[in-house]
Coordinates of N, CA and C in Angstrom, one line a residue:
R1 N 89.5 64.6 128.5 CA 88.1 64.6 128.8 C 87.7 63.3 129.1
W2 N 88.1 62.2 128.5 CA 87.6 60.8 128.5 C 88.7 60.1 129.6
N3 N 89.5 60.7 130.1 CA 90.6 60.1 130.9 C 89.7 59.8 132.3
A4 N 90.1 58.7 132.8 CA 89.5 58.2 134.3 C 90.6 57.4 134.8
E5 N 90.6 57.5 136.2 CA 91.6 57.0 137.0 C 91.4 55.5 137.0
D6 N 92.7 54.9 136.7 CA 92.7 53.2 136.4 C 91.9 52.8 135.3
V7 N 91.4 53.7 134.3 CA 90.7 53.1 133.0 C 91.3 53.7 132.0
S8 N 91.8 55.0 131.9 CA 92.3 55.5 130.8 C 92.9 56.8 130.9
A9 N 94.2 56.8 130.5 CA 95.0 58.4 130.4 C 95.5 58.3 129.2
E10 N 95.0 58.6 127.9 CA 95.4 58.5 126.9 C 95.9 60.1 126.6
F11 N 96.7 60.2 125.7 CA 97.1 61.7 125.2 C 97.5 61.4 123.7
Y12 N 97.6 62.6 123.0 CA 97.9 62.8 121.8 C 99.2 64.0 121.8
F13 N 100.0 63.8 120.9 CA 101.0 64.7 120.8 C 101.4 65.1 119.4
S14 N 102.0 66.2 119.1 CA 102.6 66.6 117.8 C 103.9 67.0 117.9
F15 N 104.7 67.0 116.8 CA 106.0 67.6 116.6 C 105.9 68.8 115.9
S16 N 106.5 69.8 116.4 CA 106.3 71.2 115.7 C 107.6 71.9 115.8
V17 N 108.0 72.7 114.6 CA 109.2 73.4 114.4 C 108.7 74.8 114.3
N18 N 108.7 75.7 115.1 CA 108.3 77.1 115.3 C 109.5 78.0 115.1
S19 N 109.2 79.3 114.9 CA 110.1 80.2 114.5 C 109.7 81.6 114.8
N20 N 110.4 82.1 116.1 CA 110.1 83.6 116.5 C 110.8 84.5 115.3
F21 N 112.0 83.9 114.5 CA 112.7 84.8 113.7 C 111.7 85.0 112.6
Y22 N 111.0 84.1 112.1 CA 109.9 84.2 111.0 C 108.9 85.4 111.3
V23 N 108.4 85.2 112.5 CA 107.4 86.0 112.9 C 107.9 87.4 112.7
K24 N 109.2 87.7 113.3 CA 109.6 89.1 113.2 C 109.9 89.6 111.7
W25 N 110.6 88.5 110.9 CA 110.8 89.0 109.6 C 109.4 89.2 108.8
H26 N 108.6 88.4 109.0 CA 107.1 88.7 108.3 C 106.7 90.0 108.7
Q27 N 106.7 90.3 110.1 CA 106.1 91.7 110.6 C 106.8 93.0 109.7
K28 N 108.2 92.7 109.8 CA 109.0 93.7 109.0 C 108.7 93.8 107.5
E29 N 108.7 92.6 106.9 CA 108.5 92.8 105.3 C 106.9 93.1 105.2
Y30 N 106.0 92.7 105.8 CA 104.4 92.9 105.4 C 103.7 93.7 106.4
G31 N 104.5 94.1 107.4 CA 103.7 94.9 108.3 C 102.7 94.2 109.2
S32 N 102.6 93.0 109.0 CA 101.7 92.3 110.0 C 102.4 90.9 110.2
R33 N 101.7 90.5 111.4 CA 102.2 89.2 112.0 C 101.7 88.1 111.1
P34 N 102.4 87.0 110.9 CA 101.8 85.8 110.4 C 100.6 85.1 111.0
A35 N 100.0 84.2 110.4 CA 98.9 83.6 111.3 C 99.2 82.8 112.2
N36 N 100.5 82.2 112.1 CA 101.2 81.3 113.1 C 102.7 81.4 112.9
D37 N 103.4 80.7 113.6 CA 104.9 80.7 113.8 C 105.6 79.2 113.3
Y38 N 104.7 78.3 112.8 CA 105.2 77.2 112.5 C 106.0 77.3 111.2
L39 N 107.0 76.3 111.3 CA 107.5 75.8 109.9 C 107.3 74.6 109.5
A40 N 106.8 73.5 110.4 CA 106.5 72.3 110.2 C 105.9 71.8 111.2
S41 N 104.8 70.9 111.1 CA 104.1 70.4 112.3 C 103.4 69.2 111.8
E42 N 103.5 68.1 112.7 CA 102.9 66.8 112.3 C 102.3 66.1 113.5
M43 N 101.2 65.4 113.3 CA 100.8 64.4 114.4 C 101.8 63.2 114.4
Y44 N 101.9 62.9 115.6 CA 102.9 61.5 115.7 C 102.4 60.4 114.9
W45 N 101.4 60.1 114.8 CA 100.7 58.9 113.9 C 100.9 59.4 112.4
N46 N 101.3 60.3 111.9 CA 101.7 60.7 110.6 C 103.0 60.5 110.3
L47 N 104.0 60.3 111.3 CA 105.4 60.0 111.2 C 105.6 58.5 110.6
R48 N 106.2 58.6 109.5 CA 106.2 57.0 109.0 C 107.1 56.2 109.8
G49 N 106.6 54.9 110.1 CA 107.3 54.1 111.0 C 107.1 54.1 112.4
W50 N 106.0 55.1 112.7 CA 105.8 55.0 114.3 C 105.0 53.8 114.7
K51 N 105.6 53.4 115.7 CA 105.1 51.7 116.0 C 104.1 51.9 116.9
Y52 N 104.1 52.9 117.9 CA 103.1 52.5 119.1 C 101.9 53.6 119.0
P53 N 100.7 53.1 118.7 CA 99.6 53.9 118.4 C 99.1 55.1 119.3
R54 N 98.8 54.9 120.5 CA 98.5 55.8 121.5 C 98.9 55.6 122.8
P55 N 99.4 56.3 123.6 CA 100.1 56.0 124.8 C 98.7 55.9 125.8
N56 N 98.7 55.0 126.8 CA 97.5 55.0 127.8 C 98.4 54.6 129.0
V57 N 98.6 55.5 129.9 CA 99.4 55.4 131.2 C 98.6 55.4 132.4
A58 N 97.2 54.8 132.1 CA 96.3 54.6 133.5 C 96.7 53.7 134.4
F59 N 97.3 52.7 133.7 CA 97.6 51.5 134.8 C 99.3 51.7 135.2
K60 N 99.3 51.6 136.5 CA 100.8 51.9 136.8 C 101.6 50.7 136.4
E61 N 101.3 49.5 136.3 CA 101.9 48.3 135.8 C 102.4 48.6 134.4
N62 N 101.5 49.4 133.6 CA 101.9 49.4 132.2 C 102.7 50.8 131.7
A63 N 102.4 52.0 132.8 CA 103.1 53.1 132.4 C 104.4 53.2 132.1
E64 N 105.4 52.5 132.7 CA 106.7 52.5 132.4 C 106.9 51.9 130.8
R65 N 106.2 50.7 130.6 CA 106.5 50.3 129.2 C 105.8 51.2 128.6
E66 N 104.5 51.6 128.5 CA 104.0 52.7 127.6 C 104.9 53.8 127.3
M67 N 105.7 54.6 128.4 CA 106.5 55.6 128.2 C 107.8 55.1 127.5
L68 N 108.4 54.0 127.7 CA 109.3 53.6 127.0 C 109.1 53.5 125.5
F69 N 107.9 52.6 125.0 CA 107.8 52.8 123.6 C 107.5 54.3 123.0
L70 N 106.9 55.2 123.8 CA 107.0 56.5 123.6 C 108.2 57.2 123.0
W71 N 109.1 56.9 124.4 CA 110.5 57.4 124.4 C 111.4 57.1 123.0
V72 N 111.1 55.7 122.7 CA 112.0 55.2 121.5 C 111.4 55.6 120.2
D73 N 110.0 55.7 120.0 CA 109.6 56.3 118.8 C 109.9 57.6 118.8
T74 N 109.9 58.3 119.7 CA 110.3 59.8 119.9 C 111.7 60.0 119.3
L75 N 112.8 59.2 120.0 CA 113.9 59.3 119.7 C 114.4 58.9 118.1
D76 N 113.7 57.7 117.9 CA 113.9 57.3 116.5 C 113.3 58.3 115.3
L77 N 112.0 58.7 115.4 CA 111.3 59.2 114.5 C 111.1 60.9 114.6
G78 N 110.6 61.1 116.1 CA 110.2 62.6 116.2 C 111.6 63.6 116.2
L79 N 112.6 63.1 116.8 CA 113.7 64.0 116.8 C 114.2 64.2 115.4
P80 N 114.6 63.2 114.7 CA 114.8 63.3 113.3 C 113.9 64.3 112.4
Y81 N 112.7 64.1 112.6 CA 111.8 64.9 111.9 C 112.0 66.4 112.3
L82 N 112.1 66.7 113.7 CA 112.3 68.0 114.2 C 113.5 68.7 113.6
A83 N 114.7 67.6 113.5 CA 115.8 68.3 113.0 C 115.9 68.4 111.4
K84 N 115.1 67.6 110.7 CA 114.9 67.8 109.2 C 114.4 69.3 109.1
Y85 N 113.3 69.6 109.6 CA 112.6 70.5 109.3 C 112.8 71.7 110.1
S86 N 114.0 71.8 110.9 CA 114.5 73.0 111.5 C 115.3 73.9 110.3
N87 N 115.6 73.1 109.3 CA 116.2 74.0 108.0 C 115.0 74.5 107.1
L88 N 115.2 75.8 106.9 CA 114.3 76.5 106.2 C 113.8 76.1 105.0
E89 N 114.8 75.7 103.9 CA 114.4 75.2 102.6 C 113.9 74.0 102.8
R90 N 114.3 72.9 103.8 CA 113.5 71.7 103.8 C 112.0 71.8 104.4
A91 N 111.8 72.9 105.3 CA 110.5 73.2 105.7 C 109.7 73.8 104.7
A92 N 110.3 74.5 103.9 CA 109.5 75.0 102.6 C 109.1 73.9 101.6
T93 N 110.0 73.1 101.3 CA 109.7 71.9 100.5 C 108.6 71.0 101.1
R94 N 108.7 70.9 102.3 CA 107.5 70.1 103.1 C 106.3 70.8 102.7
L95 N 106.3 72.0 103.1 CA 104.9 72.7 102.9 C 104.3 72.6 101.3
V96 N 105.3 72.8 100.4 CA 104.7 72.6 99.1 C 104.5 71.4 98.6
E97 N 105.2 70.1 99.3 CA 104.7 68.9 99.1 C 103.4 68.5 99.4
K98 N 103.0 69.3 100.7 CA 101.6 69.0 101.3 C 100.7 69.8 100.8
D99 N 100.9 70.8 99.4 CA 100.1 71.8 98.9 C 99.5 72.6 100.0
W100 N 100.4 73.2 100.9 CA 100.0 73.9 102.1 C 100.8 74.9 102.2
D101 N 100.2 76.1 102.4 CA 100.9 77.4 102.5 C 102.0 77.8 101.7
H102 N 101.9 77.9 100.6 CA 102.8 78.2 99.7 C 103.5 79.7 99.8
A103 N 102.8 80.5 100.2 CA 103.2 82.0 100.7 C 104.3 81.7 101.7
K104 N 104.1 80.8 102.7 CA 105.1 80.8 103.9 C 106.4 80.1 103.3
A105 N 106.2 79.1 102.7 CA 107.1 78.4 101.9 C 108.0 79.2 101.1
C106 N 107.5 80.2 100.4 CA 108.3 81.1 99.6 C 108.8 82.2 100.7
D107 N 108.4 82.6 101.8 CA 109.1 83.4 102.6 C 110.4 82.6 103.1
L108 N 110.3 81.4 103.5 CA 111.3 80.7 104.4 C 112.3 80.6 103.2
C109 N 112.1 80.5 102.1 CA 113.3 80.3 101.2 C 113.9 81.7 100.9
L110 N 113.0 82.8 100.8 CA 113.6 84.2 101.0 C 114.6 84.4 101.8
I111 N 114.1 84.1 103.0 CA 114.9 84.3 104.2 C 116.2 83.5 104.2
A112 N 116.3 82.2 103.5 CA 117.3 81.4 103.4 C 118.2 81.9 102.2
G113 N 117.7 82.9 101.3 CA 118.4 83.4 100.2 C 118.5 82.8 99.2
N114 N 117.4 81.8 99.0 CA 117.3 81.2 97.8 C 115.7 81.7 96.9
Q115 N 116.3 82.7 96.1 CA 115.3 83.3 95.3 C 114.6 82.5 94.4
E116 N 115.4 81.5 93.7 CA 114.8 80.8 92.7 C 113.8 79.7 93.3
K117 N 114.3 79.3 94.5 CA 113.1 78.3 95.1 C 112.0 78.9 95.9
A118 N 112.2 80.2 96.3 CA 111.1 81.1 96.7 C 110.0 81.1 95.5
K119 N 110.7 81.5 94.3 CA 109.6 81.4 93.2 C 109.2 80.3 92.8
W120 N 109.8 79.1 92.8 CA 109.2 77.8 92.6 C 108.1 77.5 93.6
C121 N 108.1 77.9 94.7 CA 107.1 77.7 95.8 C 105.8 78.3 95.2
L122 N 106.0 79.7 94.9 CA 104.7 80.3 94.3 C 104.3 79.7 93.1
Q123 N 105.2 79.3 92.3 CA 104.5 78.5 91.0 C 103.8 77.3 91.2
K124 N 104.3 76.6 92.3 CA 103.6 75.4 92.8 C 102.3 75.6 93.3
A125 N 102.0 77.0 94.0 CA 100.8 77.3 94.4 C 99.9 77.4 93.1
L126 N 100.2 77.9 92.2 CA 99.4 78.3 90.8 C 99.0 76.8 90.3
E127 N 100.0 76.0 90.4 CA 99.7 74.4 89.7 C 98.8 73.7 90.6
C128 N 98.9 74.1 92.0 CA 97.9 73.7 93.0 C 96.7 73.9 92.7
W129 N 96.3 75.3 92.5 CA 95.1 75.8 92.1 C 94.4 75.1 91.0
R130 N 95.3 75.0 89.8 CA 94.9 74.5 88.7 C 94.5 73.1 88.6
R131 N 95.0 72.2 89.5 CA 94.8 70.9 89.9 C 93.5 70.8 90.8
Q132 N 93.3 71.5 91.6 CA 92.2 71.6 92.7 C 91.5 72.9 92.7
P133 N 90.7 73.1 91.4 CA 90.2 74.5 91.5 C 89.1 74.6 92.5
N134 N 88.6 73.8 93.2 CA 87.4 73.9 93.9 C 87.9 73.7 95.7
R135 N 89.5 73.4 95.7 CA 89.9 73.3 97.1 C 89.8 74.7 97.9
S136 N 89.6 74.4 99.1 CA 89.5 75.6 100.1 C 90.8 75.9 100.4
F137 N 91.3 77.1 100.5 CA 92.5 77.7 100.7 C 92.2 78.7 102.0
Y138 N 93.2 78.9 102.6 CA 93.0 80.1 103.8 C 92.6 81.3 103.5
H139 N 92.0 82.1 103.9 CA 91.6 83.5 103.6 C 92.7 84.3 103.3
G140 N 92.7 84.7 102.1 CA 93.7 85.8 101.8 C 94.8 85.1 101.1
E141 N 94.9 83.7 101.0 CA 96.1 83.0 100.4 C 96.4 83.5 99.0
K142 N 95.4 83.6 98.0 CA 95.7 84.1 96.7 C 96.3 85.6 97.0
D143 N 95.8 86.3 97.6 CA 96.5 87.7 97.7 C 97.8 87.7 98.0
D144 N 98.3 86.7 99.0 CA 99.4 86.6 99.8 C 100.4 86.1 98.4
I145 N 99.9 85.1 97.6 CA 100.8 84.9 96.4 C 101.1 85.8 95.4
K146 N 100.0 86.6 95.3 CA 100.1 87.7 94.2 C 101.2 88.9 94.7
L147 N 100.9 89.3 96.0 CA 101.8 90.0 96.6 C 103.3 89.6 96.5
R148 N 103.6 88.5 96.7 CA 104.9 87.9 96.7 C 105.3 87.9 95.0
F149 N 104.7 87.4 94.2 CA 105.1 87.5 92.9 C 105.3 89.0 92.5
D150 N 104.5 90.0 93.0 CA 104.7 91.3 92.5 C 105.9 91.9 93.4
K151 N 106.1 91.8 94.7 CA 107.1 92.2 95.3 C 108.4 91.7 95.2
Y152 N 108.6 90.5 94.9 CA 110.1 89.9 94.9 C 110.3 89.7 93.3
F153 N 109.5 89.4 92.4 CA 109.6 89.0 91.0 C 109.2 89.9 90.1
G154 N 108.6 91.1 90.5 CA 107.9 92.1 89.5 C 107.0 91.7 88.7
E155 N 106.1 90.4 89.1 CA 105.3 90.0 88.3 C 103.8 90.3 88.8
K156 N 102.9 90.9 88.1 CA 101.5 91.0 88.4 C 100.8 90.0 87.9
L157 N 100.0 89.2 88.9 CA 99.1 88.0 88.5 C 97.6 88.5 88.5
A158 N 96.8 87.9 87.7 CA 95.5 88.2 87.6 C 94.9 86.9 87.9
I159 N 94.8 86.4 89.2 CA 94.2 85.4 89.8 C 93.0 85.9 90.8
E160 N 91.9 84.9 90.7 CA 90.8 85.3 91.4 C 90.9 84.3 92.5

């Protein structure tokens, strides 16, 4: 929107691990598609150690240098991020650490065959709600957590 020739050609980007398999698994298990297919996603500025703030390639004399910085940070930080969170259990742990989408974290552990960690993800959701009772969660998240406790662990929860 604000880019102009010879003035500014900035861009933002993110690193994201997505899974079509998860979408198909979710459809089979719950009869509906998940809200999204990501396992992990992060804006580049949130990757610890990212050295270069925002590429601006408007000036031809700077473009090569700017892209080199971007390339180096992508190789040093972006690709390892993608490799790390391409693992289902590590992606689940990341979601839980961020207090985000505990139901999906549970699903990823179930797909990986780790029932114990799947339940841990759900328990962490309950802890999160106790710590942050006024926090806004996505629509239906508590229902998703209750469904998983019941379906996979035979536990009926009374959470509002």
